[in-house]
CSV table of N, CA, C and O in Angstrom, one decimal:
chain,number,residue,atom,x,y,z
A,16,UNK,N,113.4,88.8,101.8
A,16,UNK,CA,112.7,89.5,100.7
A,16,UNK,C,111.2,89.3,100.8
A,16,UNK,O,110.4,90.2,100.5
A,17,UNK,N,110.8,88.2,101.4
A,17,UNK,CA,109.3,87.9,101.3
A,17,UNK,C,108.9,87.4,102.7
A,17,UNK,O,109.6,86.8,103.4
A,18,UNK,N,107.6,87.5,102.9
A,18,UNK,CA,107.0,87.0,104.1
A,18,UNK,C,106.4,85.6,103.8
A,18,UNK,O,106.0,84.9,104.7
A,19,UNK,N,106.4,85.2,102.6
A,19,UNK,CA,105.9,83.9,102.3
A,19,UNK,C,107.0,82.8,102.7
A,19,UNK,O,108.2,83.1,102.6
A,20,UNK,N,106.5,81.7,103.2
A,20,UNK,CA,107.4,80.7,103.6
A,20,UNK,C,108.4,80.2,102.6
A,20,UNK,O,109.6,80.0,102.8
A,21,UNK,N,107.9,79.9,101.4
A,21,UNK,CA,108.8,79.5,100.3
A,21,UNK,C,108.2,80.2,99.1
A,21,UNK,O,107.3,79.7,98.4
A,22,UNK,N,108.8,81.4,98.7
A,22,UNK,CA,108.2,82.2,97.7
A,22,UNK,C,108.1,81.6,96.3
A,22,UNK,O,107.2,81.8,95.6
A,23,UNK,N,109.2,80.8,95.9
A,23,UNK,CA,109.2,80.2,94.6
A,23,UNK,C,108.1,79.1,94.6
A,23,UNK,O,107.3,79.0,93.6
A,24,UNK,N,108.0,78.3,95.6
A,24,UNK,CA,107.0,77.2,95.6
A,24,UNK,C,105.6,77.8,95.6
A,24,UNK,O,104.8,77.4,94.8
A,25,UNK,N,105.4,78.9,96.4
A,25,UNK,CA,104.1,79.5,96.4
A,25,UNK,C,103.7,80.1,95.0
A,25,UNK,O,102.6,80.0,94.5
A,26,UNK,N,104.7,80.8,94.4
A,26,UNK,CA,104.5,81.4,93.1
A,26,UNK,C,104.2,80.3,92.0
A,26,UNK,O,103.3,80.4,91.2
A,27,UNK,N,104.9,79.2,92.1
A,27,UNK,CA,104.7,78.1,91.1
A,27,UNK,C,103.3,77.5,91.3
A,27,UNK,O,102.6,77.2,90.3
A,28,UNK,N,102.9,77.3,92.5
A,28,UNK,CA,101.5,76.8,92.8
A,28,UNK,C,100.5,77.7,92.3
A,28,UNK,O,99.5,77.3,91.7
A,29,UNK,N,100.7,79.0,92.4
A,29,UNK,CA,99.8,80.0,91.9
A,29,UNK,C,99.7,80.0,90.4
A,29,UNK,O,98.7,80.1,89.8
A,30,UNK,N,100.9,79.9,89.8
A,30,UNK,CA,100.9,79.9,88.3
A,30,UNK,C,100.4,78.6,87.7
A,30,UNK,O,99.8,78.6,86.6
A,31,UNK,N,100.7,77.5,88.3
A,31,UNK,CA,100.4,76.2,87.7
A,31,UNK,C,99.1,75.6,88.3
A,31,UNK,O,98.6,74.6,87.8
A,32,UNK,N,98.5,76.3,89.2
A,32,UNK,CA,97.2,75.8,89.8
A,32,UNK,C,97.4,74.6,90.7
A,32,UNK,O,96.4,73.9,90.9
A,33,UNK,N,98.5,74.4,91.2
A,33,UNK,CA,98.8,73.3,92.1
A,33,UNK,C,100.2,72.8,92.0
A,33,UNK,O,101.0,73.4,91.3
A,34,UNK,N,100.5,71.7,92.6
A,34,UNK,CA,101.9,71.2,92.6
A,34,UNK,C,102.2,70.3,91.4
A,34,UNK,O,102.0,69.1,91.4
A,35,UNK,N,102.5,71.0,90.3
A,35,UNK,CA,102.8,70.3,89.0
A,35,UNK,C,104.3,70.3,88.7
A,35,UNK,O,104.7,70.4,87.6
A,36,UNK,N,105.1,70.1,89.8
A,36,UNK,CA,106.5,70.1,89.6
A,36,UNK,C,107.1,69.3,90.8
A,36,UNK,O,106.5,69.1,91.8
A,37,UNK,N,108.4,68.9,90.7
A,37,UNK,CA,109.1,68.3,91.7
A,37,UNK,C,110.3,69.2,92.0
A,37,UNK,O,111.1,69.5,91.1
A,38,UNK,N,110.4,69.6,93.3
A,38,UNK,CA,111.5,70.5,93.7
A,38,UNK,C,112.4,69.9,94.7
A,38,UNK,O,111.9,69.2,95.6
A,39,UNK,N,113.7,70.0,94.5
A,39,UNK,CA,114.6,69.5,95.5
A,39,UNK,C,115.5,70.6,96.0
A,39,UNK,O,115.8,71.5,95.3
A,40,UNK,N,115.7,70.6,97.3
A,40,UNK,CA,116.6,71.6,97.9
A,40,UNK,C,115.8,72.9,98.3
A,40,UNK,O,114.7,72.8,98.7
A,41,UNK,N,116.5,74.0,98.2
A,41,UNK,CA,115.9,75.3,98.7
A,41,UNK,C,114.8,75.8,97.7
A,41,UNK,O,114.4,75.0,96.9
A,42,UNK,N,114.5,77.0,97.8
A,42,UNK,CA,113.4,77.6,97.1
A,42,UNK,C,113.8,78.2,95.8
A,42,UNK,O,113.1,79.1,95.3
A,43,UNK,N,114.9,77.7,95.2
A,43,UNK,CA,115.3,78.3,93.9
A,43,UNK,C,114.6,77.6,92.7
A,43,UNK,O,114.4,76.4,92.7
A,44,UNK,N,114.3,78.4,91.7
A,44,UNK,CA,113.7,77.9,90.5
A,44,UNK,C,114.6,76.8,89.9
A,44,UNK,O,114.1,75.9,89.3
A,45,UNK,N,115.9,77.0,90.0
A,45,UNK,CA,116.8,76.0,89.4
A,45,UNK,C,116.7,74.6,90.1
A,45,UNK,O,117.2,73.6,89.5
A,46,UNK,N,116.1,74.5,91.2
A,46,UNK,CA,116.0,73.2,91.9
A,46,UNK,C,114.8,72.4,91.5
A,46,UNK,O,114.5,71.4,92.2
A,47,UNK,N,114.1,72.8,90.5
A,47,UNK,CA,113.0,72.0,90.0
A,47,UNK,C,113.6,70.9,89.1
A,47,UNK,O,114.3,71.2,88.1
A,48,UNK,N,113.3,69.7,89.5
A,48,UNK,CA,113.9,68.6,88.8
A,48,UNK,C,113.0,67.9,87.8
A,48,UNK,O,113.4,67.2,86.9
A,49,UNK,N,111.7,68.2,87.9
A,49,UNK,CA,110.8,67.6,87.0
A,49,UNK,C,109.5,68.4,86.9
A,49,UNK,O,108.9,68.8,87.9
A,50,UNK,N,109.1,68.7,85.7
A,50,UNK,CA,107.9,69.4,85.4
A,50,UNK,C,106.8,68.4,85.1
A,50,UNK,O,107.0,67.5,84.3
A,51,UNK,N,105.6,68.6,85.6
A,51,UNK,CA,104.5,67.7,85.3
A,51,UNK,C,103.4,68.5,84.5
A,51,UNK,O,102.3,68.1,84.5
A,52,UNK,N,103.8,69.6,83.9
A,52,UNK,CA,102.9,70.3,83.0
A,52,UNK,C,103.6,70.4,81.6
A,52,UNK,O,104.8,70.4,81.5
A,53,UNK,N,102.8,70.6,80.6
A,53,UNK,CA,103.3,70.7,79.3
A,53,UNK,C,104.1,71.9,79.0
A,53,UNK,O,105.2,71.9,78.4
A,54,UNK,N,103.6,73.1,79.5
A,54,UNK,CA,104.4,74.3,79.3
A,54,UNK,C,104.6,74.9,80.7
A,54,UNK,O,103.8,75.7,81.2
A,55,UNK,N,105.8,74.7,81.3
A,55,UNK,CA,106.1,75.3,82.6
A,55,UNK,C,106.3,76.8,82.5
A,55,UNK,O,106.7,77.3,81.5
A,56,UNK,N,106.0,77.5,83.6
A,56,UNK,CA,106.3,78.9,83.6
A,56,UNK,C,107.8,79.2,83.5
A,56,UNK,O,108.6,78.4,84.0
A,57,UNK,N,108.2,80.3,83.0
A,57,UNK,CA,109.6,80.7,82.9
A,57,UNK,C,110.1,81.2,84.2
A,57,UNK,O,109.2,81.6,85.1
A,58,UNK,N,111.3,81.3,84.4
A,58,UNK,CA,111.9,81.9,85.6
A,58,UNK,C,111.4,83.3,85.8
A,58,UNK,O,111.1,83.8,86.9
A,59,UNK,N,111.3,84.1,84.7
A,59,UNK,CA,110.9,85.5,84.7
A,59,UNK,C,109.4,85.5,85.2
A,59,UNK,O,109.1,86.4,86.0
A,60,UNK,N,108.6,84.6,84.7
A,60,UNK,CA,107.2,84.6,85.1
A,60,UNK,C,107.1,84.3,86.6
A,60,UNK,O,106.3,84.9,87.3
A,61,UNK,N,107.9,83.4,87.1
A,61,UNK,CA,107.9,83.0,88.5
A,61,UNK,C,108.4,84.2,89.4
A,61,UNK,O,107.8,84.5,90.4
A,62,UNK,N,109.4,84.8,88.9
A,62,UNK,CA,109.9,86.0,89.7
A,62,UNK,C,108.9,87.1,89.8
A,62,UNK,O,108.7,87.7,90.8
A,63,UNK,N,108.2,87.3,88.7
A,63,UNK,CA,107.1,88.3,88.6
A,63,UNK,C,106.0,87.9,89.6
A,63,UNK,O,105.4,88.8,90.3
A,64,UNK,N,105.6,86.6,89.6
A,64,UNK,CA,104.6,86.1,90.5
A,64,UNK,C,105.0,86.3,91.9
A,64,UNK,O,104.1,86.6,92.8
A,65,UNK,N,106.2,86.0,92.3
A,65,UNK,CA,106.7,86.2,93.6
A,65,UNK,C,106.5,87.6,94.1
A,65,UNK,O,106.0,87.9,95.2
A,66,UNK,N,106.9,88.6,93.2
A,66,UNK,CA,106.7,90.0,93.5
A,66,UNK,C,105.2,90.4,93.7
A,66,UNK,O,104.8,91.1,94.6
A,67,UNK,N,104.4,89.8,92.8
A,67,UNK,CA,102.9,90.1,92.9
A,67,UNK,C,102.3,89.6,94.2
A,67,UNK,O,101.6,90.3,94.9
A,68,UNK,N,102.7,88.3,94.5
A,68,UNK,CA,102.2,87.7,95.7
A,68,UNK,C,102.7,88.5,97.0
A,68,UNK,O,101.9,88.7,98.0
A,69,UNK,N,103.9,88.9,97.0
A,69,UNK,CA,104.4,89.7,98.1
A,69,UNK,C,103.7,91.0,98.2
A,69,UNK,O,103.4,91.4,99.4
A,70,UNK,N,103.4,91.7,97.1
A,70,UNK,CA,102.7,93.0,97.2
A,70,UNK,C,101.3,92.7,97.7
A,70,UNK,O,100.8,93.5,98.5
A,71,UNK,N,100.7,91.7,97.3
A,71,UNK,CA,99.3,91.3,97.8
A,71,UNK,C,99.4,91.1,99.3
A,71,UNK,O,98.5,91.6,100.0
A,72,UNK,N,100.3,90.3,99.7
A,72,UNK,CA,100.5,90.1,101.2
A,72,UNK,C,100.7,91.4,101.9
A,72,UNK,O,100.1,91.6,103.0
A,73,UNK,N,101.6,92.2,101.5
A,73,UNK,CA,101.9,93.5,102.1
A,73,UNK,C,100.7,94.4,102.2
A,73,UNK,O,100.4,95.0,103.2
A,74,UNK,N,99.9,94.4,101.1
A,74,UNK,CA,98.8,95.3,101.0
A,74,UNK,C,97.6,94.8,101.9
A,74,UNK,O,96.7,95.6,102.2
A,75,UNK,N,97.6,93.6,102.4
A,75,UNK,CA,96.6,93.1,103.2
A,75,UNK,C,97.0,93.0,104.7
A,75,UNK,O,96.3,92.4,105.5
A,76,UNK,N,98.0,93.7,105.1
A,76,UNK,CA,98.5,93.7,106.4
A,76,UNK,C,97.4,94.2,107.4
A,76,UNK,O,97.2,93.6,108.5
A,77,UNK,N,96.6,95.2,107.0
A,77,UNK,CA,95.6,95.7,107.8
A,77,UNK,C,94.5,94.6,108.2
A,77,UNK,O,94.0,94.6,109.3
A,78,UNK,N,94.3,93.7,107.2
A,78,UNK,CA,93.4,92.6,107.5
A,78,UNK,C,93.9,91.7,108.6
A,78,UNK,O,93.1,91.3,109.5
A,79,UNK,N,95.1,91.4,108.6
A,79,UNK,CA,95.7,90.5,109.6
A,79,UNK,C,95.7,91.2,111.0
A,79,UNK,O,95.4,90.6,112.0
A,80,UNK,N,96.0,92.5,111.0
A,80,UNK,CA,96.0,93.3,112.2
A,80,UNK,C,94.6,93.4,112.8
A,80,UNK,O,94.4,93.3,114.0
A,81,UNK,N,93.6,93.7,111.9
A,81,UNK,CA,92.2,93.8,112.4
A,81,UNK,C,91.7,92.4,112.9
A,81,UNK,O,91.0,92.4,114.0
A,82,UNK,N,92.0,91.3,112.3
A,82,UNK,CA,91.6,90.0,112.7
A,82,UNK,C,92.0,89.8,114.2
A,82,UNK,O,91.2,89.2,115.0
A,83,UNK,N,93.2,90.2,114.5
A,83,UNK,CA,93.7,90.0,115.9
A,83,UNK,C,93.0,91.0,116.9
A,83,UNK,O,92.7,90.7,118.0
A,84,UNK,N,92.7,92.2,116.4
A,84,UNK,CA,92.2,93.3,117.3
A,84,UNK,C,90.7,93.2,117.5
A,84,UNK,O,90.2,93.7,118.6
A,85,UNK,N,90.0,92.6,116.6
A,85,UNK,CA,88.5,92.5,116.8
A,85,UNK,C,88.2,91.6,118.0
A,85,UNK,O,88.9,90.6,118.2
A,86,UNK,N,87.2,92.0,118.8
A,86,UNK,CA,86.7,91.0,119.8
A,86,UNK,C,86.2,89.8,119.2
A,86,UNK,O,85.8,89.8,118.0
A,87,UNK,N,86.2,88.7,119.9
A,87,UNK,CA,85.6,87.4,119.4
A,87,UNK,C,84.2,87.7,119.0
A,87,UNK,O,83.5,88.6,119.5
A,88,UNK,N,83.7,86.8,118.2
A,88,UNK,CA,82.2,86.9,117.8
A,88,UNK,C,81.3,86.8,119.0
A,88,UNK,O,80.4,87.5,119.1
A,89,UNK,N,81.7,85.9,120.0
A,89,UNK,CA,80.9,85.8,121.2
A,89,UNK,C,80.9,87.1,121.9
A,89,UNK,O,79.8,87.6,122.4
A,90,UNK,N,82.0,87.8,122.1
A,90,UNK,CA,82.1,89.1,122.7
A,90,UNK,C,81.3,90.1,122.0
A,90,UNK,O,80.7,91.0,122.6
A,91,UNK,N,81.4,90.1,120.6
A,91,UNK,CA,80.6,91.1,119.8
A,91,UNK,C,79.1,90.9,120.0
A,91,UNK,O,78.4,91.9,120.2
A,92,UNK,N,78.7,89.7,120.0
A,92,UNK,CA,77.3,89.4,120.2
A,92,UNK,C,76.8,89.8,121.6
A,92,UNK,O,75.7,90.3,121.8
A,93,UNK,N,77.7,89.6,122.6
A,93,UNK,CA,77.4,90.0,124.0
A,93,UNK,C,77.2,91.5,124.1
A,93,UNK,O,76.3,92.0,124.8
A,94,UNK,N,78.1,92.2,123.4
A,94,UNK,CA,78.0,93.7,123.4
A,94,UNK,C,76.7,94.1,122.8
A,94,UNK,O,76.1,95.0,123.3
A,95,UNK,N,76.3,93.5,121.7
A,95,UNK,CA,75.1,93.9,121.0
A,95,UNK,C,73.9,93.6,122.0
A,95,UNK,O,73.0,94.4,122.1
A,96,UNK,N,73.9,92.5,122.6
A,96,UNK,CA,72.8,92.1,123.5
A,96,UNK,C,72.7,93.0,124.7
A,96,UNK,O,71.6,93.5,125.0
A,97,UNK,N,73.8,93.3,125.3
A,97,UNK,CA,73.8,94.1,126.6
A,97,UNK,C,73.9,95.6,126.3
A,97,UNK,O,73.3,96.4,127.1
A,98,UNK,N,74.5,96.0,125.3
A,98,UNK,CA,74.7,97.5,125.1
A,98,UNK,C,74.1,98.0,123.8
A,98,UNK,O,74.2,99.2,123.6
A,99,UNK,N,73.7,97.2,122.9
A,99,UNK,CA,73.1,97.6,121.7
A,99,UNK,C,74.0,97.7,120.5
A,99,UNK,O,75.2,97.6,120.7
A,100,UNK,N,73.4,97.8,119.4
A,100,UNK,CA,74.2,97.8,118.1
A,100,UNK,C,75.1,99.0,118.0
A,100,UNK,O,76.2,98.9,117.4
A,101,UNK,N,74.7,100.2,118.6
A,101,UNK,CA,75.5,101.4,118.5
A,101,UNK,C,76.9,101.2,119.3
A,101,UNK,O,77.9,101.6,118.8
A,102,UNK,N,76.8,100.5,120.4
A,102,UNK,CA,78.0,100.2,121.2
A,102,UNK,C,78.9,99.3,120.4
A,102,UNK,O,80.2,99.4,120.3
A,103,UNK,N,78.3,98.3,119.7
A,103,UNK,CA,79.1,97.4,118.9
A,103,UNK,C,79.8,98.1,117.8
A,103,UNK,O,80.9,97.9,117.5
A,104,UNK,N,79.0,99.0,117.1
A,104,UNK,CA,79.6,99.8,116.0
A,104,UNK,C,80.8,100.6,116.4
A,104,UNK,O,81.7,100.7,115.7
A,105,UNK,N,80.7,101.2,117.6
A,105,UNK,CA,81.8,102.0,118.2
A,105,UNK,C,83.1,101.1,118.3
A,105,UNK,O,84.2,101.5,118.0
A,106,UNK,N,82.9,99.9,118.8
A,106,UNK,CA,84.0,99.0,119.0
A,106,UNK,C,84.6,98.6,117.7
A,106,UNK,O,85.9,98.7,117.5
A,107,UNK,N,83.8,98.3,116.7
A,107,UNK,CA,84.3,97.9,115.4
A,107,UNK,C,85.0,99.1,114.7
A,107,UNK,O,86.0,98.9,114.1
A,108,UNK,N,84.3,100.2,114.8
A,108,UNK,CA,84.9,101.4,114.1
A,108,UNK,C,86.2,101.8,114.7
A,108,UNK,O,87.1,102.2,114.0
A,109,UNK,N,86.4,101.6,116.0
A,109,UNK,CA,87.7,101.9,116.6
A,109,UNK,C,88.8,101.0,116.1
A,109,UNK,O,89.9,101.5,115.8
A,110,UNK,N,88.5,99.8,115.8
A,110,UNK,CA,89.5,98.9,115.3
A,110,UNK,C,89.8,99.3,113.8
A,110,UNK,O,91.0,99.3,113.4
A,111,UNK,N,88.8,99.6,113.1
A,111,UNK,CA,88.9,100.0,111.7
A,111,UNK,C,89.8,101.3,111.6
A,111,UNK,O,90.6,101.4,110.6
A,112,UNK,N,89.6,102.2,112.5
A,112,UNK,CA,90.3,103.4,112.5
A,112,UNK,C,91.8,103.2,112.9
A,112,UNK,O,92.7,103.9,112.4
A,113,UNK,N,92.0,102.3,113.8
A,113,UNK,CA,93.3,102.0,114.3
A,113,UNK,C,94.2,101.3,113.1
A,113,UNK,O,95.4,101.5,113.0
A,114,UNK,N,93.5,100.5,112.3
A,114,UNK,CA,94.1,99.7,111.2
A,114,UNK,C,93.4,100.0,109.9
A,114,UNK,O,92.7,99.2,109.4
A,115,UNK,N,93.6,101.2,109.3
A,115,UNK,CA,92.9,101.6,108.1
A,115,UNK,C,93.4,100.8,106.9
A,115,UNK,O,94.5,100.3,106.9
A,116,UNK,N,92.6,100.8,105.9
A,116,UNK,CA,93.0,100.1,104.6
A,116,UNK,C,94.1,100.8,104.0
A,116,UNK,O,94.2,102.0,104.0
């Protein structure tokens, strides 16, 4: 369902601002054995947060693809030095076009 390693844990950390719970077992909401916050999030809130985080992850796929495709900073600077800023712009534009937002 999700690309997150442990979607419930990730959603709980997002909602609670950190690890304010003790979880045993798998990533099910029911496996929380102790809350360390006064008002813990409901299961519905956690499920909604899992979906929101997954959508955010999916929508940023282009960023992960671009990060791999861009030349290293050293190579980019070398291109600017030897071939000029316009050559560098062509390289960057090609990656942006290959992986659009």
